[in-house]
Coordinates of C-alpha atoms in Angstrom, one line a residue:
M141 CA 32.0 18.0 6.5
A142 CA 30.4 14.7 5.5
Y143 CA 26.7 14.2 4.7
Y144 CA 26.3 11.4 7.3
K145 CA 26.8 11.4 11.0
S146 CA 26.1 8.7 13.6
R147 CA 26.4 8.2 17.3
S148 CA 26.0 5.3 19.7
M149 CA 22.9 4.8 21.7
T150 CA 22.3 2.5 24.6
S151 CA 18.9 0.9 24.7
Q152 CA 17.3 -2.1 26.5
I153 CA 15.4 -4.2 24.0
Q154 CA 12.9 -6.7 25.2
Q155 CA 12.2 -9.3 22.5
K156 CA 9.3 -11.5 22.0
E157 CA 9.3 -14.7 19.8
H158 CA 6.3 -15.5 17.6
E159 CA 5.4 -18.7 15.8
L160 CA 2.3 -19.0 13.6
N161 CA 0.9 -21.6 11.3
L162 CA -1.3 -20.1 8.6
Y163 CA -2.8 -21.2 5.3
L164 CA -3.1 -19.3 2.1
R165 CA -5.7 -20.6 -0.4
E166 CA -6.4 -19.6 -3.9
G167 CA -10.0 -18.6 -4.7
D168 CA -12.3 -17.9 -1.8
G169 CA -12.9 -14.2 -2.4
N170 CA -9.3 -13.4 -3.2
K171 CA -8.5 -10.5 -5.4
A172 CA -5.6 -10.3 -7.9
K173 CA -5.0 -7.8 -10.7
N174 CA -2.5 -7.9 -13.5
I175 CA -1.1 -4.4 -14.1
L176 CA 1.6 -5.2 -16.7
G177 CA 1.8 -8.5 -18.5
G178 CA 5.6 -8.8 -18.9
D179 CA 7.3 -11.3 -21.2
D180 CA 5.2 -14.3 -22.1
E181 CA 7.6 -17.1 -21.1
S182 CA 9.7 -15.5 -18.4
K183 CA 7.2 -13.0 -16.9
F184 CA 10.0 -10.5 -16.7
G185 CA 8.5 -7.0 -16.3
Y186 CA 5.2 -8.4 -14.9
M187 CA 3.5 -6.4 -12.2
G188 CA 0.4 -7.3 -10.3
V189 CA -1.4 -6.6 -7.0
V190 CA -3.0 -9.1 -4.6
D191 CA -5.3 -9.2 -1.7
L192 CA -5.5 -12.8 -0.5
A193 CA -7.3 -14.4 2.4
V194 CA -5.1 -16.1 5.1
Y195 CA -6.7 -18.8 7.3
D196 CA -6.0 -20.4 10.7
G197 CA -6.4 -23.9 9.2
C198 CA -6.8 -25.7 6.0
G199 CA -10.3 -27.3 6.6
D200 CA -13.7 -26.1 5.7
D201 CA -14.2 -24.6 9.2
A202 CA -11.0 -22.5 9.0
K203 CA -11.5 -18.8 9.7
V204 CA -9.9 -15.8 7.9
V205 CA -7.4 -14.3 10.3
A206 CA -5.3 -12.1 8.0
R207 CA -5.0 -10.7 4.5
A208 CA -1.8 -10.9 2.3
Q209 CA -2.0 -7.5 0.6
G210 CA 0.8 -6.3 -1.7
Q211 CA 2.4 -6.5 -5.1
Q212 CA 4.2 -9.0 -7.3
L213 CA 7.0 -8.1 -9.7
G214 CA 8.5 -10.3 -12.5
V215 CA 12.2 -9.8 -11.8
G216 CA 14.0 -12.9 -13.2
S217 CA 14.1 -13.2 -17.0
P218 CA 15.3 -16.8 -17.5
A219 CA 13.5 -18.5 -14.7
G220 CA 10.3 -16.5 -14.4
T221 CA 11.1 -15.3 -10.8
I222 CA 8.3 -13.4 -9.2
L223 CA 9.2 -11.1 -6.2
D224 CA 6.4 -10.7 -3.7
C225 CA 6.3 -7.7 -1.4
F226 CA 3.2 -7.8 0.9
S227 CA 1.8 -6.9 4.2
L228 CA 0.3 -9.8 6.2
A229 CA -2.4 -7.6 7.8
F230 CA -4.1 -9.4 10.7
T231 CA -7.9 -9.0 11.0
D232 CA -8.7 -11.4 13.9
K233 CA -9.4 -10.2 17.4
R234 CA -6.1 -11.4 18.9
F235 CA -3.8 -9.4 16.5
N236 CA -6.2 -6.9 15.0
K237 CA -4.4 -4.0 13.2
S238 CA -1.0 -5.7 13.6
S239 CA 0.9 -6.7 10.5
L240 CA 4.1 -8.4 9.3
K241 CA 6.0 -7.0 6.3
V242 CA 7.1 -9.8 4.0
L243 CA 9.5 -9.8 1.0
G244 CA 10.8 -12.6 -1.1
E245 CA 10.1 -15.1 -3.9
M246 CA 6.9 -17.0 -3.2
G247 CA 6.6 -19.1 -6.3
D248 CA 4.6 -22.3 -6.8
D249 CA 7.3 -24.4 -5.1
D250 CA 8.3 -24.6 -1.5
G251 CA 10.6 -21.8 -0.2
E252 CA 10.9 -18.9 2.2
C253 CA 10.5 -15.2 2.4
A254 CA 12.0 -12.6 4.8
I255 CA 10.1 -10.7 7.4
I256 CA 11.5 -7.2 7.2
G257 CA 9.3 -5.4 9.7
G258 CA 5.9 -5.2 11.4
T259 CA 3.4 -3.1 13.3
G260 CA 1.4 -3.3 16.5
E261 CA 2.1 -6.6 18.3
F262 CA 4.8 -7.3 15.7
A263 CA 6.6 -3.9 15.9
Y264 CA 10.2 -4.1 14.8
A265 CA 9.7 -7.7 13.6
Q266 CA 12.3 -9.8 11.7
G267 CA 12.3 -13.4 10.8
V268 CA 11.3 -15.9 8.1
V269 CA 8.1 -17.2 6.5
T270 CA 8.5 -20.7 5.1
F271 CA 5.9 -22.0 2.8
K272 CA 5.0 -25.3 1.4
K273 CA 2.4 -26.3 -1.1
I274 CA 0.0 -28.8 0.4
K275 CA -2.9 -30.9 -0.9
T276 CA -6.3 -30.4 0.6
E277 CA -9.0 -33.0 0.9
S278 CA -11.3 -31.3 -1.6
G279 CA -8.4 -30.7 -4.0
S280 CA -10.4 -27.8 -5.6
C281 CA -7.8 -25.1 -4.9
M282 CA -4.1 -24.7 -4.2
T283 CA -3.2 -24.2 -0.6
K284 CA 0.1 -23.1 0.9
K285 CA 1.0 -23.6 4.5
L286 CA 2.8 -20.6 5.9
H287 CA 5.0 -21.2 8.9
V288 CA 5.9 -17.8 10.5
E289 CA 8.9 -17.5 12.8
S290 CA 9.8 -14.0 14.0
T291 CA 11.0 -11.9 16.8
S292 CA 9.8 -8.4 17.6
G293 CA 11.1 -6.0 20.3
H294 CA 10.6 -2.6 21.8
D295 CA 12.4 -0.4 24.3
T296 CA 11.8 -1.2 27.9
P297 CA 11.2 1.7 30.4
P298 CA 14.1 3.0 32.5
D299 CA 12.4 1.6 35.6
A300 CA 12.8 -2.2 35.4
D301 CA 10.2 -2.7 38.0
A302 CA 7.5 -1.0 36.0
Q303 CA 4.3 -3.1 35.6
K304 CA 3.5 -1.9 32.1
T305 CA 6.0 -1.8 29.3
P306 CA 5.2 0.8 26.7
R307 CA 5.5 -0.1 23.0
R308 CA 8.1 2.6 22.6
N309 CA 9.9 4.5 25.3
P310 CA 8.5 8.1 25.1
E311 CA 11.6 9.5 26.9
R312 CA 13.9 8.1 24.2
K313 CA 13.3 10.9 21.7
R314 CA 13.6 13.6 24.4
R315 CA 16.9 12.1 25.7
I316 CA 18.4 12.1 22.2
A317 CA 17.2 15.6 21.4
F318 CA 18.8 17.2 24.6
D319 CA 22.0 15.2 24.9
K320 CA 23.8 17.9 22.9
P321 CA 23.2 21.6 22.5
P322 CA 21.2 22.5 19.4
Q323 CA 23.3 22.8 16.2
K324 CA 22.9 25.3 13.4
R325 CA 20.4 24.1 10.8
R326 CA 22.0 23.2 7.5
S327 CA 20.8 23.6 4.0
G328 CA 20.9 20.7 1.5
S329 CA 24.1 22.0 -0.1
D330 CA 26.0 21.7 3.2
Y331 CA 25.7 17.9 3.0
M332 CA 27.3 17.6 -0.4
E333 CA 30.9 18.6 0.4

């Protein structure tokens, strides 16, 4: 018997599209720590952690709406490629305790990173964060404009006329568990045939 088994499921998914324009500025109470230095020129082997403020605008009156919290890894030996893996954790009232999970190369130049998940309002998110280095009027710190485009979705209830749509369908797990009679529990060695 194989160690993997799958079966088809039918589920109604209601998707929501999100588009946000955010700004990441160096300085301004940000935290970054170098854990491992890596090679001098290429930064290969570098490891660091960051906690950066994300704003709703690029002016002096902009408010912090999220934090980019995660790690950076030096992964490209000739080009000095840095892989960023961070959670865009929202702190504002609208999306409080929601987050987007972001993965990609966010160097000094323009580019994009993948959205590989999310929580809260952004549960099951996927999409892209494009970023562009911009000049600010003060010119005192580097600013990146983050353009977020994502979709997120969740199961809809069996009753299409329901007024409230739960984040996850609580009946889903129960339906899966009782579709088939219980099977004998296996030990780890049973999966390695």
